[in-house]
PDB file of C-alpha atoms and ligand atoms in Angstrom:
ATOM      1  CA  GLN O   1      10.995   3.125  15.395  1.00  0.00           C
ATOM      2  CA  GLN O   2       8.041   5.404  16.089  1.00  0.00           C
ATOM      3  CA  MET O   3       9.489   8.609  14.771  1.00  0.00           C
ATOM      4  CA  ARG O   4      10.229   9.448  18.282  1.00  0.00           C
ATOM      5  CA  THR O   5      12.919  11.981  19.378  1.00  0.00           C
ATOM      6  CA  SER O   6      14.880  11.504  22.841  1.00  0.00           C
ATOM      7  CA  VAL O   7      12.031  13.996  23.824  1.00  0.00           C
ATOM      8  CA  PRO O   8       9.291  11.163  23.466  1.00  0.00           C
ATOM      9  CA  GLU O   9       6.006  14.082  23.009  1.00  0.00           C
ATOM     10  CA  ILE O  10       8.489  15.541  19.982  1.00  0.00           C
ATOM     11  CA  LEU O  11       8.300  13.574  16.515  1.00  0.00           C
ATOM     12  CA  ALA O  12      10.928  13.751  14.156  1.00  0.00           C
ATOM     13  CA  ILE O  13      10.203  12.767  10.017  1.00  0.00           C
ATOM     14  CA  GLY O  14      11.929  13.461   6.838  1.00  0.00           C
ATOM     15  CA  ASP O  15      15.178  15.143   5.602  1.00  0.00           C
ATOM     16  CA  ALA O  16      15.936  16.279   9.640  1.00  0.00           C
ATOM     17  CA  ALA O  17      15.484  12.906  10.687  1.00  0.00           C
ATOM     18  CA  SER O  18      18.375  10.209  11.490  1.00  0.00           C
ATOM     19  CA  TYR O  19      17.243   6.614  12.642  1.00  0.00           C
ATOM     20  CA  ARG O  20      18.196   3.478  12.854  1.00  0.00           C
ATOM     21  CA  HIS O  21      16.933   1.698   9.448  1.00  0.00           C
ATOM     22  CA  TRP O  22      15.725  -2.077   9.806  1.00  0.00           C
ATOM     23  CA  PHE O  23      17.275  -2.940   6.700  1.00  0.00           C
ATOM     24  CA  THR O  24      20.824  -1.767   7.132  1.00  0.00           C
ATOM     25  CA  GLY O  25      20.999  -1.806  10.649  1.00  0.00           C
ATOM     26  CA  GLY O  26      22.665   1.356  11.170  1.00  0.00           C
ATOM     27  CA  ASP O  27      21.780   4.798  11.354  1.00  0.00           C
ATOM     28  CA  VAL O  28      20.862   6.760   8.235  1.00  0.00           C
ATOM     29  CA  ARG O  29      19.187  10.020   6.891  1.00  0.00           C
ATOM     30  CA  LEU O  30      17.416   9.575   3.941  1.00  0.00           C
ATOM     31  CA  GLU O  31      16.425  12.703   1.601  1.00  0.00           C
ATOM     32  CA  SER O  32      13.548  11.169  -0.519  1.00  0.00           C
ATOM     33  CA  VAL O  33       9.731  12.268  -0.820  1.00  0.00           C
ATOM     34  CA  GLN O  34       9.081   8.417  -0.304  1.00  0.00           C
ATOM     35  CA  ASN O  35      10.971   8.321   3.295  1.00  0.00           C
ATOM     36  CA  ALA O  36       9.568  11.999   4.395  1.00  0.00           C
ATOM     37  CA  THR O  37       5.651  10.979   3.071  1.00  0.00           C
ATOM     38  CA  ASP O  38       6.166   7.367   4.493  1.00  0.00           C
ATOM     39  CA  GLN O  39       7.280   8.649   8.139  1.00  0.00           C
ATOM     40  CA  ALA O  40       4.649  11.031   8.041  1.00  0.00           C
ATOM     41  CA  ARG O  41       2.395   8.627   7.885  1.00  0.00           C
ATOM     42  CA  LEU O  42       3.753   6.502  10.593  1.00  0.00           C
ATOM     43  CA  ALA O  43       3.849   9.829  12.816  1.00  0.00           C
ATOM     44  CA  ALA O  44       0.474  10.230  12.059  1.00  0.00           C
ATOM     45  CA  ARG O  45      -0.412   6.624  13.749  1.00  0.00           C
ATOM     46  CA  THR O  46       2.028   7.203  16.679  1.00  0.00           C
ATOM     47  CA  ILE O  47       0.344  10.555  17.448  1.00  0.00           C
ATOM     48  CA  ILE O  48      -3.129   8.348  17.452  1.00  0.00           C
ATOM     49  CA  GLY O  49      -2.011   5.869  19.687  1.00  0.00           C
ATOM     50  CA  HIS O  50      -0.241   3.080  17.270  1.00  0.00           C
ATOM     51  CA  ALA O  51       3.132   1.523  18.089  1.00  0.00           C
ATOM     52  CA  ASP O  52       4.051   0.490  14.673  1.00  0.00           C
ATOM     53  CA  ASN O  53       7.420   0.460  13.442  1.00  0.00           C
ATOM     54  CA  TYR O  54       8.878   2.089  10.817  1.00  0.00           C
ATOM     55  CA  SER O  55       9.394  -0.555   7.878  1.00  0.00           C
ATOM     56  CA  ALA O  56       9.027   0.860   4.617  1.00  0.00           C
ATOM     57  CA  VAL O  57      11.385  -0.486   1.603  1.00  0.00           C
ATOM     58  CA  PRO O  58      13.288   3.089   0.715  1.00  0.00           C
ATOM     59  CA  TRP O  59      13.070   3.858  -2.825  1.00  0.00           C
ATOM     60  CA  PHE O  60      13.998   6.945  -4.855  1.00  0.00           C
ATOM     61  CA  TRP O  61      12.638   8.293  -8.072  1.00  0.00           C
ATOM     62  CA  SER O  62      13.828  11.088 -10.347  1.00  0.00           C
ATOM     63  CA  ASP O  63      13.256  11.925 -14.162  1.00  0.00           C
ATOM     64  CA  ILE O  64      16.236  13.885 -15.286  1.00  0.00           C
ATOM     65  CA  GLY O  65      15.857  14.809 -19.187  1.00  0.00           C
ATOM     66  CA  ASP O  66      15.485  11.110 -20.963  1.00  0.00           C
ATOM     67  CA  MET O  67      16.235   9.466 -18.024  1.00  0.00           C
ATOM     68  CA  LYS O  68      14.104   7.903 -15.577  1.00  0.00           C
ATOM     69  CA  LEU O  69      15.999   7.139 -12.684  1.00  0.00           C
ATOM     70  CA  GLN O  70      14.533   4.768  -9.877  1.00  0.00           C
ATOM     71  CA  MET O  71      16.276   3.165  -6.619  1.00  0.00           C
ATOM     72  CA  VAL O  72      15.293   1.040  -4.218  1.00  0.00           C
ATOM     73  CA  GLY O  73      16.735  -0.448  -1.415  1.00  0.00           C
ATOM     74  CA  LEU O  74      20.020   1.038   0.246  1.00  0.00           C
ATOM     75  CA  ILE O  75      23.252   0.419  -1.346  1.00  0.00           C
ATOM     76  CA  ALA O  76      25.989   1.213   0.846  1.00  0.00           C
ATOM     77  CA  GLY O  77      28.456  -2.063   1.698  1.00  0.00           C
ATOM     78  CA  GLY O  78      27.674  -3.257  -1.633  1.00  0.00           C
ATOM     79  CA  ASP O  79      30.881  -5.936  -2.555  1.00  0.00           C
ATOM     80  CA  SER O  80      29.519  -6.842  -6.258  1.00  0.00           C
ATOM     81  CA  HIS O  81      26.980  -6.146  -9.020  1.00  0.00           C
ATOM     82  CA  VAL O  82      24.725  -7.232 -11.657  1.00  0.00           C
ATOM     83  CA  VAL O  83      23.823  -5.550 -14.398  1.00  0.00           C
ATOM     84  CA  LEU O  84      20.440  -6.408 -16.627  1.00  0.00           C
ATOM     85  CA  GLY O  85      19.841  -4.655 -19.968  1.00  0.00           C
ATOM     86  CA  ASP O  86      21.629  -2.683 -21.996  1.00  0.00           C
ATOM     87  CA  VAL O  87      23.878   0.341 -20.963  1.00  0.00           C
ATOM     88  CA  ALA O  88      24.597   1.956 -24.331  1.00  0.00           C
ATOM     89  CA  GLU O  89      20.603   2.002 -25.060  1.00  0.00           C
ATOM     90  CA  ASN O  90      20.248   3.600 -21.417  1.00  0.00           C
ATOM     91  CA  LYS O  91      18.117   1.142 -20.369  1.00  0.00           C
ATOM     92  CA  PHE O  92      19.544  -0.953 -17.755  1.00  0.00           C
ATOM     93  CA  SER O  93      19.536  -1.615 -13.618  1.00  0.00           C
ATOM     94  CA  ILE O  94      22.071  -2.416 -11.691  1.00  0.00           C
ATOM     95  CA  TYR O  95      21.766  -5.075  -8.875  1.00  0.00           C
ATOM     96  CA  HIS O  96      23.871  -4.537  -5.663  1.00  0.00           C
ATOM     97  CA  TYR O  97      25.049  -6.994  -3.602  1.00  0.00           C
ATOM     98  CA  ALA O  98      26.819  -7.751   0.124  1.00  0.00           C
ATOM     99  CA  ALA O  99      27.980 -11.406  -0.158  1.00  0.00           C
ATOM    100  CA  SER O 100      24.989 -12.975  -1.437  1.00  0.00           C
ATOM    101  CA  ARG O 101      22.348 -10.584   0.168  1.00  0.00           C
ATOM    102  CA  LEU O 102      20.663  -8.252  -2.424  1.00  0.00           C
ATOM    103  CA  LEU O 103      20.804  -4.641  -0.866  1.00  0.00           C
ATOM    104  CA  GLY O 104      19.141  -2.241  -3.422  1.00  0.00           C
ATOM    105  CA  ILE O 105      18.653  -1.988  -7.631  1.00  0.00           C
ATOM    106  CA  GLU O 106      19.045   1.031  -9.714  1.00  0.00           C
ATOM    107  CA  SER O 107      17.380   1.582 -12.436  1.00  0.00           C
ATOM    108  CA  VAL O 108      18.045   3.765 -15.792  1.00  0.00           C
ATOM    109  CA  ASN O 109      14.555   3.514 -18.219  1.00  0.00           C
ATOM    110  CA  ARG O 110      13.502   0.033 -16.687  1.00  0.00           C
ATOM    111  CA  PRO O 111      10.585   0.844 -14.400  1.00  0.00           C
ATOM    112  CA  GLY O 112       9.307  -2.649 -14.961  1.00  0.00           C
ATOM    113  CA  ASP O 113      12.590  -3.748 -12.870  1.00  0.00           C
ATOM    114  CA  HIS O 114      12.040  -1.106 -10.195  1.00  0.00           C
ATOM    115  CA  MET O 115       8.337  -2.264  -9.316  1.00  0.00           C
ATOM    116  CA  LEU O 116       9.802  -5.804  -9.053  1.00  0.00           C
ATOM    117  CA  GLY O 117      12.434  -4.537  -6.948  1.00  0.00           C
ATOM    118  CA  ARG O 118      10.046  -2.955  -4.542  1.00  0.00           C
ATOM    119  CA  LYS O 119       8.159  -6.628  -4.191  1.00  0.00           C
ATOM    120  CA  MET O 120      11.078  -8.650  -3.646  1.00  0.00           C
ATOM    121  CA  LEU O 121      12.954  -6.462  -1.247  1.00  0.00           C
ATOM    122  CA  GLY O 122       9.144  -5.669   0.658  1.00  0.00           C
ATOM    123  CA  ALA O 123       8.857  -9.362   0.948  1.00  0.00           C
ATOM    124  CA  GLY O 124      12.313  -9.934   2.236  1.00  0.00           C
ATOM    125  CA  PHE O 125      13.485 -12.340  -1.101  1.00  0.00           C
ATOM    126  CA  SER O 126      17.301 -12.119  -2.131  1.00  0.00           C
ATOM    127  CA  PRO O 127      17.037 -13.512  -5.460  1.00  0.00           C
ATOM    128  CA  SER O 128      20.616 -15.067  -5.960  1.00  0.00           C
ATOM    129  CA  PRO O 129      22.966 -13.287  -8.569  1.00  0.00           C
ATOM    130  CA  GLN O 130      22.027 -16.141 -10.679  1.00  0.00           C
ATOM    131  CA  ILE O 131      18.699 -15.909 -10.922  1.00  0.00           C
ATOM    132  CA  VAL O 132      18.981 -11.811 -11.705  1.00  0.00           C
ATOM    133  CA  ALA O 133      21.062 -13.323 -14.585  1.00  0.00           C
ATOM    134  CA  THR O 134      17.684 -14.941 -15.879  1.00  0.00           C
ATOM    135  CA  GLY O 135      15.702 -11.177 -16.410  1.00  0.00           C
ATOM    136  CA  PRO O 136      12.611  -9.879 -15.587  1.00  0.00           C
ATOM    137  CA  ASP O 137      10.778 -13.399 -16.379  1.00  0.00           C
ATOM    138  CA  GLY O 138      13.091 -15.798 -13.998  1.00  0.00           C
ATOM    139  CA  LEU O 139      12.887 -13.150 -11.149  1.00  0.00           C
ATOM    140  CA  LYS O 140       8.705 -13.264 -11.238  1.00  0.00           C
ATOM    141  CA  ALA O 141       8.926 -16.673 -11.333  1.00  0.00           C
ATOM    142  CA  ALA O 142      11.203 -16.971  -8.385  1.00  0.00           C
ATOM    143  CA  LEU O 143       9.436 -14.081  -6.541  1.00  0.00           C
ATOM    144  CA  ALA O 144       6.212 -16.286  -6.590  1.00  0.00           C
ATOM    145  CA  ALA O 145       7.883 -19.520  -5.840  1.00  0.00           C
ATOM    146  CA  PHE O 146       9.278 -17.735  -2.657  1.00  0.00           C
ATOM    147  CA  GLN O 147       5.666 -15.819  -1.766  1.00  0.00           C
ATOM    148  CA  GLN O 148       4.267 -19.929  -1.940  1.00  0.00           C
ATOM    149  CA  ALA O 149       7.074 -21.492   0.161  1.00  0.00           C
ATOM    150  CA  GLU O 150       6.513 -18.550   2.710  1.00  0.00           C
ATOM    151  CA  PRO O 151       3.404 -16.377   2.199  1.00  0.00           C
ATOM    152  CA  ALA O 152       3.660 -15.216   5.871  1.00  0.00           C
ATOM    153  CA  ARG O 153       7.105 -13.326   5.635  1.00  0.00           C
ATOM    154  CA  ALA O 154       6.058 -12.311   1.965  1.00  0.00           C
ATOM    155  CA  ALA O 155       2.584 -10.880   3.468  1.00  0.00           C
ATOM    156  CA  GLY O 156       5.055  -8.575   5.491  1.00  0.00           C
TER     157      GLY O 156
HETATM  158  C1  FAD U   1      16.795  20.135  -5.798  1.00  0.00           C
HETATM  159  C2  FAD U   1      16.382  19.095  -5.078  1.00  0.00           C
HETATM  160  C3  FAD U   1      15.846  17.675  -6.176  1.00  0.00           C
HETATM  161  C4  FAD U   1      15.211  16.676  -5.522  1.00  0.00           C
HETATM  162  N1  FAD U   1      14.896  15.960  -5.857  1.00  0.00           N
HETATM  163  C5  FAD U   1      14.273  14.917  -5.566  1.00  0.00           C
HETATM  164  C6  FAD U   1      13.539  13.835  -6.389  1.00  0.00           C
HETATM  165  O1  FAD U   1      13.767  13.566  -7.624  1.00  0.00           O
HETATM  166  N2  FAD U   1      12.835  12.584  -5.983  1.00  0.00           N
HETATM  167  C7  FAD U   1      13.371  12.753  -4.522  1.00  0.00           C
HETATM  168  O2  FAD U   1      12.597  11.943  -3.879  1.00  0.00           O
HETATM  169  N3  FAD U   1      13.671  13.523  -3.569  1.00  0.00           N
HETATM  170  C8  FAD U   1      13.866  14.357  -4.070  1.00  0.00           C
HETATM  171  N4  FAD U   1      14.528  15.933  -3.260  1.00  0.00           N
HETATM  172  C9  FAD U   1      14.656  15.851  -2.177  1.00  0.00           C
HETATM  173  C10 FAD U   1      12.993  15.928  -1.417  1.00  0.00           C
HETATM  174  O3  FAD U   1      12.632  17.222  -2.074  1.00  0.00           O
HETATM  175  C11 FAD U   1      13.423  15.390   0.062  1.00  0.00           C
HETATM  176  O4  FAD U   1      13.859  14.666   0.600  1.00  0.00           O
HETATM  177  C12 FAD U   1      11.717  16.102   0.650  1.00  0.00           C
HETATM  178  O5  FAD U   1      11.260  17.145   0.640  1.00  0.00           O
HETATM  179  C13 FAD U   1      11.905  15.929   2.370  1.00  0.00           C
HETATM  180  O6  FAD U   1      10.881  16.749   2.783  1.00  0.00           O
HETATM  181  P1  FAD U   1      10.519  16.813   4.276  1.00  0.00           P
HETATM  182  O7  FAD U   1       9.385  17.340   4.851  1.00  0.00           O
HETATM  183  O8  FAD U   1      11.556  16.569   5.217  1.00  0.00           O
HETATM  184  O9  FAD U   1      11.122  18.380   4.025  1.00  0.00           O
HETATM  185  P2  FAD U   1      10.947  19.618   3.218  1.00  0.00           P
HETATM  186  O10 FAD U   1      10.394  19.181   1.873  1.00  0.00           O
HETATM  187  O11 FAD U   1      12.064  20.377   3.179  1.00  0.00           O
HETATM  188  O12 FAD U   1      10.085  20.732   3.991  1.00  0.00           O
HETATM  189  C14 FAD U   1      10.698  21.313   5.136  1.00  0.00           C
HETATM  190  C15 FAD U   1       9.854  22.616   5.613  1.00  0.00           C
HETATM  191  O13 FAD U   1       9.880  23.243   6.516  1.00  0.00           O
HETATM  192  C16 FAD U   1      10.205  24.625   6.314  1.00  0.00           C
HETATM  193  N5  FAD U   1      11.157  25.251   7.480  1.00  0.00           N
HETATM  194  C17 FAD U   1      12.178  25.133   7.438  1.00  0.00           C
HETATM  195  N6  FAD U   1      13.013  25.768   8.787  1.00  0.00           N
HETATM  196  C18 FAD U   1      11.038  26.399   9.504  1.00  0.00           C
HETATM  197  C19 FAD U   1      11.042  27.283  10.494  1.00  0.00           C
HETATM  198  N7  FAD U   1      11.930  27.503  11.433  1.00  0.00           N
HETATM  199  N8  FAD U   1       9.667  27.384  10.481  1.00  0.00           N
HETATM  200  C20 FAD U   1       8.916  26.737   9.875  1.00  0.00           C
HETATM  201  N9  FAD U   1       8.951  25.799   8.949  1.00  0.00           N
HETATM  202  C21 FAD U   1      10.101  25.732   8.634  1.00  0.00           C
HETATM  203  C22 FAD U   1      10.364  24.728   5.103  1.00  0.00           C
HETATM  204  O14 FAD U   1      10.413  25.991   4.456  1.00  0.00           O
HETATM  205  C23 FAD U   1      10.081  23.376   4.152  1.00  0.00           C
HETATM  206  O15 FAD U   1       8.981  23.865   4.001  1.00  0.00           O
HETATM  207  C24 FAD U   1      14.978  16.731  -3.673  1.00  0.00           C
HETATM  208  C25 FAD U   1      15.487  17.967  -3.037  1.00  0.00           C
HETATM  209  C26 FAD U   1      16.014  19.293  -3.368  1.00  0.00           C
HETATM  210  C27 FAD U   1      16.920  20.204  -2.553  1.00  0.00           C
END
């Protein structure tokens, strides 16, 4: 949780590190710039004596041709999904669920969906597929209502 290995004086981060992930409950090894840099910050805090747990929301970003690909969360184990936007236009997001829990969002040329997704997952908010289907405005309103009802949890 603090990026220490089985030899506590040795820390491991980034592509090389497999660790028990707070979001999945299982061991994961993530290859992304976000994971490497967030773990580096936490490892630095560990070295200077803090004992925070690693709790960053995983996200990934890449530009490929005219496509801005963005992902947030971890979608392994998903069993259903909801699509927002227009697949034919190459502007869409896929919201992945395991039962009623939102696992993650994959977006193509919909950066607003990605940023809102990071806020939702970071706050511990899992909107229902019905709320997702109402689109970004409905999601923003539902997140605001959730944060008002559970301000301590939403503040992380
Ligand atoms: C082709 C490609 C495209 C990618 N695209 C994206 C992307 O679009 N978005 C994204 O988020 N992530 C992307 N990634 C993943 C991202 O680059 C990695 O997750 C990230 O760089 C991991 O950082 P790191 O510090 O763990 O490892 P690295 O960046 O690999 O750094 C490890 C360093 O250790 C050095 N090293 C290795 N062995 C030794 C040794 N024995 N002694 C001293 N130094 C050593 C290496 O030279 C290297 O500089 C991509 C990766 C690849 C390969």
